[in-house]
Coordinates of C-alpha atoms in Angstrom, one line a residue:
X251 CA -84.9 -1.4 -8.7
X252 CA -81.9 0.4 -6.5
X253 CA -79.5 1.9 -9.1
X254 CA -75.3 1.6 -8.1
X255 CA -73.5 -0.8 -6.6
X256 CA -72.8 -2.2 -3.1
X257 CA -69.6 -1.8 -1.2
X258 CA -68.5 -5.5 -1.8
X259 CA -69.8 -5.2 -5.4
X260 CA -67.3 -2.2 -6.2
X261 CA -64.6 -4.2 -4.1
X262 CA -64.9 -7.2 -6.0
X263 CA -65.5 -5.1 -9.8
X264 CA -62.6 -2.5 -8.8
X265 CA -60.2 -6.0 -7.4
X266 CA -59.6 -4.6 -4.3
X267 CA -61.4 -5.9 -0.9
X268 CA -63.8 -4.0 0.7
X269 CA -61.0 -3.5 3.9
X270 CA -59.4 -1.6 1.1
X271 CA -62.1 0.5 -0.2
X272 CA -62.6 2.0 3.5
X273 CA -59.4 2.7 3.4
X274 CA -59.1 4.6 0.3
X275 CA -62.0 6.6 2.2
X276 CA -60.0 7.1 5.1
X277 CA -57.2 8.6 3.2
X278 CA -59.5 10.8 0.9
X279 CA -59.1 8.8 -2.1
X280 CA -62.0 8.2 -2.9
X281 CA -65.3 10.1 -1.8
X282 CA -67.9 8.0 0.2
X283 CA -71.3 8.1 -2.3
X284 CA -74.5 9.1 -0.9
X285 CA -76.4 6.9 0.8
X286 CA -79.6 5.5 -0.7
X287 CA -83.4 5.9 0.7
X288 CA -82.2 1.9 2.4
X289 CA -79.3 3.9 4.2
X290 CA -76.5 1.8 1.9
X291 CA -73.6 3.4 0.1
X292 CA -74.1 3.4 -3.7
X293 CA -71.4 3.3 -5.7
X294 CA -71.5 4.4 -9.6
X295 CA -69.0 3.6 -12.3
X296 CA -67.1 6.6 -12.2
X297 CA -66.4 5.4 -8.6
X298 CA -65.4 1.9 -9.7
X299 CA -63.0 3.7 -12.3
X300 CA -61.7 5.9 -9.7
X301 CA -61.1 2.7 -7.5
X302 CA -59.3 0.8 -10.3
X303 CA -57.0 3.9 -10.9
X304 CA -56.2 4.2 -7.2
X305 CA -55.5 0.4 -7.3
X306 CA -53.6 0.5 -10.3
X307 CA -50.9 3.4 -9.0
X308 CA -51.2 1.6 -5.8
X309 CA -49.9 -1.6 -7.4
X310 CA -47.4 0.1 -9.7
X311 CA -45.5 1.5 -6.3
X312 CA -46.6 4.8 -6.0
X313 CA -47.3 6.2 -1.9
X314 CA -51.2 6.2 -1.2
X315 CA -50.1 9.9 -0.1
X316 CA -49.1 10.9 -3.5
X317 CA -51.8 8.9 -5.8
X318 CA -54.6 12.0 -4.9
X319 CA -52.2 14.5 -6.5
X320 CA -51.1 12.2 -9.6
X321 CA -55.0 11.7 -10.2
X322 CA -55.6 15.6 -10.3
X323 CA -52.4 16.1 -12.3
X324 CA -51.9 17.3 -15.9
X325 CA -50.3 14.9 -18.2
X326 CA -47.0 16.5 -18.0
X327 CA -47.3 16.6 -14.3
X328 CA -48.3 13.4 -14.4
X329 CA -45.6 12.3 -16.4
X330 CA -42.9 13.9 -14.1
X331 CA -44.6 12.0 -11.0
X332 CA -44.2 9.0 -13.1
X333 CA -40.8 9.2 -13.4
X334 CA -39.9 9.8 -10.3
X335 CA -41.7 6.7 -8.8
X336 CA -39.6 5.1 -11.1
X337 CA -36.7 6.0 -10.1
X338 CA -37.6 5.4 -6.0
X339 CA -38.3 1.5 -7.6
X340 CA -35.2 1.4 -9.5
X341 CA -33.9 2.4 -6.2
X342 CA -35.1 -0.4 -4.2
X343 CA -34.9 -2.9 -6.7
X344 CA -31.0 -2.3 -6.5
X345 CA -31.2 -2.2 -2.7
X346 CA -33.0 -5.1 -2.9
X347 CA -30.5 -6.7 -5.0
X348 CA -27.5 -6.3 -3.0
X349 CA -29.2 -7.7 -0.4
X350 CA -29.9 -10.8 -2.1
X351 CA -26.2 -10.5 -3.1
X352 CA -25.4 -10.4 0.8
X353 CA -27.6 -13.8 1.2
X354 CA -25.4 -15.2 -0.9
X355 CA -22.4 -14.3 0.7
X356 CA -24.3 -15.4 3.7
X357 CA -23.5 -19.0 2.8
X358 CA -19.7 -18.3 3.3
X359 CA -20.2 -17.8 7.0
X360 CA -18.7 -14.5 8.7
X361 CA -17.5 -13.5 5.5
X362 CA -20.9 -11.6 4.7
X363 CA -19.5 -9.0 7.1
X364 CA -16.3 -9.0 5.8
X365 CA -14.7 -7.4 2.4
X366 CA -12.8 -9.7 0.3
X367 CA -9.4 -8.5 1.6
X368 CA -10.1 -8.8 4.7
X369 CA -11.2 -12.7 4.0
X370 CA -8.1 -13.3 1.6
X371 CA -6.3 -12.1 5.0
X372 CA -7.7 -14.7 6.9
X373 CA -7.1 -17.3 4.3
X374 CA -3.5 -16.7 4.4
X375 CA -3.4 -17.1 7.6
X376 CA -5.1 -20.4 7.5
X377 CA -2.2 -21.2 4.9
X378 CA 0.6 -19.9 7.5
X379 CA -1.0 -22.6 9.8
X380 CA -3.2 -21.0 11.9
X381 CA -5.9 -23.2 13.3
X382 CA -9.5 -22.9 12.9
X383 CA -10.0 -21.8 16.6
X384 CA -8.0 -18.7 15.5
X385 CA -9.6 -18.5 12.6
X386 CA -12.7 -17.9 13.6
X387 CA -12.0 -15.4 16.6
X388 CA -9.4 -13.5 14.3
X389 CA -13.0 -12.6 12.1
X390 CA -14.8 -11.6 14.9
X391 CA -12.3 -9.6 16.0
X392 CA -11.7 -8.2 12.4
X393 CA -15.8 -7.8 12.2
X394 CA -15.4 -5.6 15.5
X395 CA -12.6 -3.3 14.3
X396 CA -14.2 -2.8 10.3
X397 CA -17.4 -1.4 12.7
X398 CA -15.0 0.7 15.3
X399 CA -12.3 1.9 13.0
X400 CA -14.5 2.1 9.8
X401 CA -12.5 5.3 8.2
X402 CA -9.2 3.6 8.8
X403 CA -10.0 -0.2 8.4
X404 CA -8.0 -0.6 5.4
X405 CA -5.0 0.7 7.3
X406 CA -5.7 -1.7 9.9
X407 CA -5.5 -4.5 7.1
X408 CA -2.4 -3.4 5.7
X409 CA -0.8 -3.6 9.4
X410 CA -2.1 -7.4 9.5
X411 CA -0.7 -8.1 6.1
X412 CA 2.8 -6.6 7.3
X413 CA 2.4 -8.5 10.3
X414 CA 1.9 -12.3 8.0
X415 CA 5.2 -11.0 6.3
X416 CA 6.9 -11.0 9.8
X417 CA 8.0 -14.8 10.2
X418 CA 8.9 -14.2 13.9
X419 CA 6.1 -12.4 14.6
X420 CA 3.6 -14.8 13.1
X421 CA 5.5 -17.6 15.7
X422 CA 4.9 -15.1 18.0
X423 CA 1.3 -14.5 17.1
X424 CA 0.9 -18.5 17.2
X425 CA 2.2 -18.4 21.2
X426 CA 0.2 -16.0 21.9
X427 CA -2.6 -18.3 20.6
X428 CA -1.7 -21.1 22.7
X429 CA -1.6 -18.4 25.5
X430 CA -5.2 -18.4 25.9
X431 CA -4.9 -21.7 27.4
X432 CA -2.7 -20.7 29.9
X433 CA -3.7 -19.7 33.1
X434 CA -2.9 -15.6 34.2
X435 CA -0.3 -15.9 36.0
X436 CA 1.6 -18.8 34.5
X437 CA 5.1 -17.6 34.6
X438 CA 5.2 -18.1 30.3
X439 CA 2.8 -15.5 29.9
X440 CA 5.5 -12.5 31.1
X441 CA 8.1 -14.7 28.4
X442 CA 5.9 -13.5 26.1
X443 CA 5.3 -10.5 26.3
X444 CA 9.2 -9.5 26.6
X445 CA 9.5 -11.7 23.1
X446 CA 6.2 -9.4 21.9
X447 CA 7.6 -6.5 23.4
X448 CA 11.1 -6.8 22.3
X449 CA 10.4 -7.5 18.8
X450 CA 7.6 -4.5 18.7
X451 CA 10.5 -2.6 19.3
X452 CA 12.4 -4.0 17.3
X453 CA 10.0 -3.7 14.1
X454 CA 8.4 -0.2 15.5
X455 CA 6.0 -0.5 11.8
X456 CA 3.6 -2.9 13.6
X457 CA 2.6 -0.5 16.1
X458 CA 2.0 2.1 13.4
X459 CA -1.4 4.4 14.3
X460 CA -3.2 5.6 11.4
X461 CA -3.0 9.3 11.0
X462 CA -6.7 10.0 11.1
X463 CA -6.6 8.4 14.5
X464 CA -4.1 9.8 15.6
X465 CA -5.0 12.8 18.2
X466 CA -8.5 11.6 18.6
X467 CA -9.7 11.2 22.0
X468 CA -11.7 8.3 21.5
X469 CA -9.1 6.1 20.0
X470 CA -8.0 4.2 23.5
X471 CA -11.8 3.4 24.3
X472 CA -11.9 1.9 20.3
X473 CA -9.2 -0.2 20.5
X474 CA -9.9 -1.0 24.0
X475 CA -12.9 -2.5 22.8
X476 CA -11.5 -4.8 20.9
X477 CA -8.6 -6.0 23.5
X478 CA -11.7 -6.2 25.8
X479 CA -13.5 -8.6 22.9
X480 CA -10.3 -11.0 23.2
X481 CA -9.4 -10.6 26.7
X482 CA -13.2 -11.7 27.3
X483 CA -12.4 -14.9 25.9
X484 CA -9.1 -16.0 27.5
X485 CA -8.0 -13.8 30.6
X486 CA -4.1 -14.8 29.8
X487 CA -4.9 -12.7 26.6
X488 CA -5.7 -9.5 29.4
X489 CA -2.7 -10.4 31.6
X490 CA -0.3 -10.4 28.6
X491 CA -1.6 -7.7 26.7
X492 CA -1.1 -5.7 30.1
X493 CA 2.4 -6.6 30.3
X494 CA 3.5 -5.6 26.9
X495 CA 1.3 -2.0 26.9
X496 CA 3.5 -1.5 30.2
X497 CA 7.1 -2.7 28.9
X498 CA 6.4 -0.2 25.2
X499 CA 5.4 2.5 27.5
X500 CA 8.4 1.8 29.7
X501 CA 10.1 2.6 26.8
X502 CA 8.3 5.6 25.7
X503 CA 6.1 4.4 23.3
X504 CA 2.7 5.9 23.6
X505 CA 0.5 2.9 22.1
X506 CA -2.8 4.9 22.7
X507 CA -4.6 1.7 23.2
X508 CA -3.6 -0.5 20.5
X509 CA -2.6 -4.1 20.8
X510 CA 0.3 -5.8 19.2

């Protein structure tokens, strides 16, 4: 009678598949047995105990690369590779964990890209009357700026919250809304932007720059991108936010890019 096991007999004993146990060869894992005077593979039971320890670290999360080394490992040594695979799974579990977290915020919309001042923004502003139209493009836009201006986002936040303080400016904000239904060269959309322009000057605090961004030669193609995100959507939004850049740098203010 042939002593040892078959392939599929050590896969099935060990738990694993026999894909598995080729692959453990591969990898140097495990050595292949001898073959018999039949030309099969035998496999004995130090081999099936070998396989179950691989499977066993395997299933515990330890790297295929690293199992070899924690097999040939003191118990000290052993213990030390121990705890460091714990601590790559405590890791992950807490990555995996705020993304579940994420998922849930998922259900609020946009919001899962947003921090919760920036969302408590946008609910005033729902509350100051803004429509739902708004809304929505005000958090895209907001979206765009947290991933262009990340260093001074909270900055840029405190500049919208002075800006909801402003009851002029908000009515101003609210024409400028409307604008976007306006064709370019409807003779309103210059009205506006003297009102914008006049009261930017007027209030010089809403045109603040954060310092960081200040002197960086990158910050006109940042902001840019942004009035490029809105002007994309109405092309009154373009013409006016033309016209006021021109009248504050007709009056010596270097806005750098920014938009009212």
């Amino acid at each position: 009678m042939t002593s040892g096991l078959t392939i599929g007999q050590a896969a099935a004993f060990a738990g694993v598949t026999v894909k598995t146990v080729r692959h453990y060869h591969r990898l140097g894992l495990i050595e292949e047995p001898l073959r018999d005077s039949l030309g099969y593979r035998r496999y004995g039971s130090t081999d099936v105990l070998r396989l179950v320890q691989v499977r066993t670290l395997a299933e515990a999360g330890v790297p295929l690369a690293e199992i070899d080394t924690m097999l040939g490992a003191d118990p000290h040594q052993f213990a030390t590779h121990l705890a460091e695979v714990k601590q790559q799974l405590t890791d992950r579990i807490q990555d995996l964990v705020a993304r579940r977290d994420m998922v849930d915020r998922l259900a609020a919309g946009n919001r899962l890209l947003l921090p919760d001042r920036a969302c408590a923004l946008l609910d005033r502003a729902a509350h100051l009357g803004f429509p739902p139209d708004y809304l929505a493009q005000s958090r895209e836009s907001l979206v765009l700026a947290k991933a262009l201006v990340p260093w001074d986002f909270d900055d840029f936040l405190t500049q919208i919250e002075h800006s909801l303080d402003d009851a002029q400016y908000v009515a101003l904000l609210k024409r400028t809304w409307e604008a976007g239904a306006w064709e370019p060269d409807d003779p309103r959309v210059a009205d506006l932007a003297t009102a914008v322009t006049d009261h930017l000057l007027a209030n010089p605090e809403l045109l603040a720059i954060p310092s960081s961004l200040q002197g960086r030669t990158d910050t006109a193609v940042r902001f840019g991108l942004i009035n490029d995100y809105q002007a994309r959507i109405a092309p009154a939004w373009n013409r006016l936010t033309a016209l006021i850049e021109a009248n504050l740098r007709s009056a010596d203010i270097d806005i750098r890019g920014t938009r009212p």
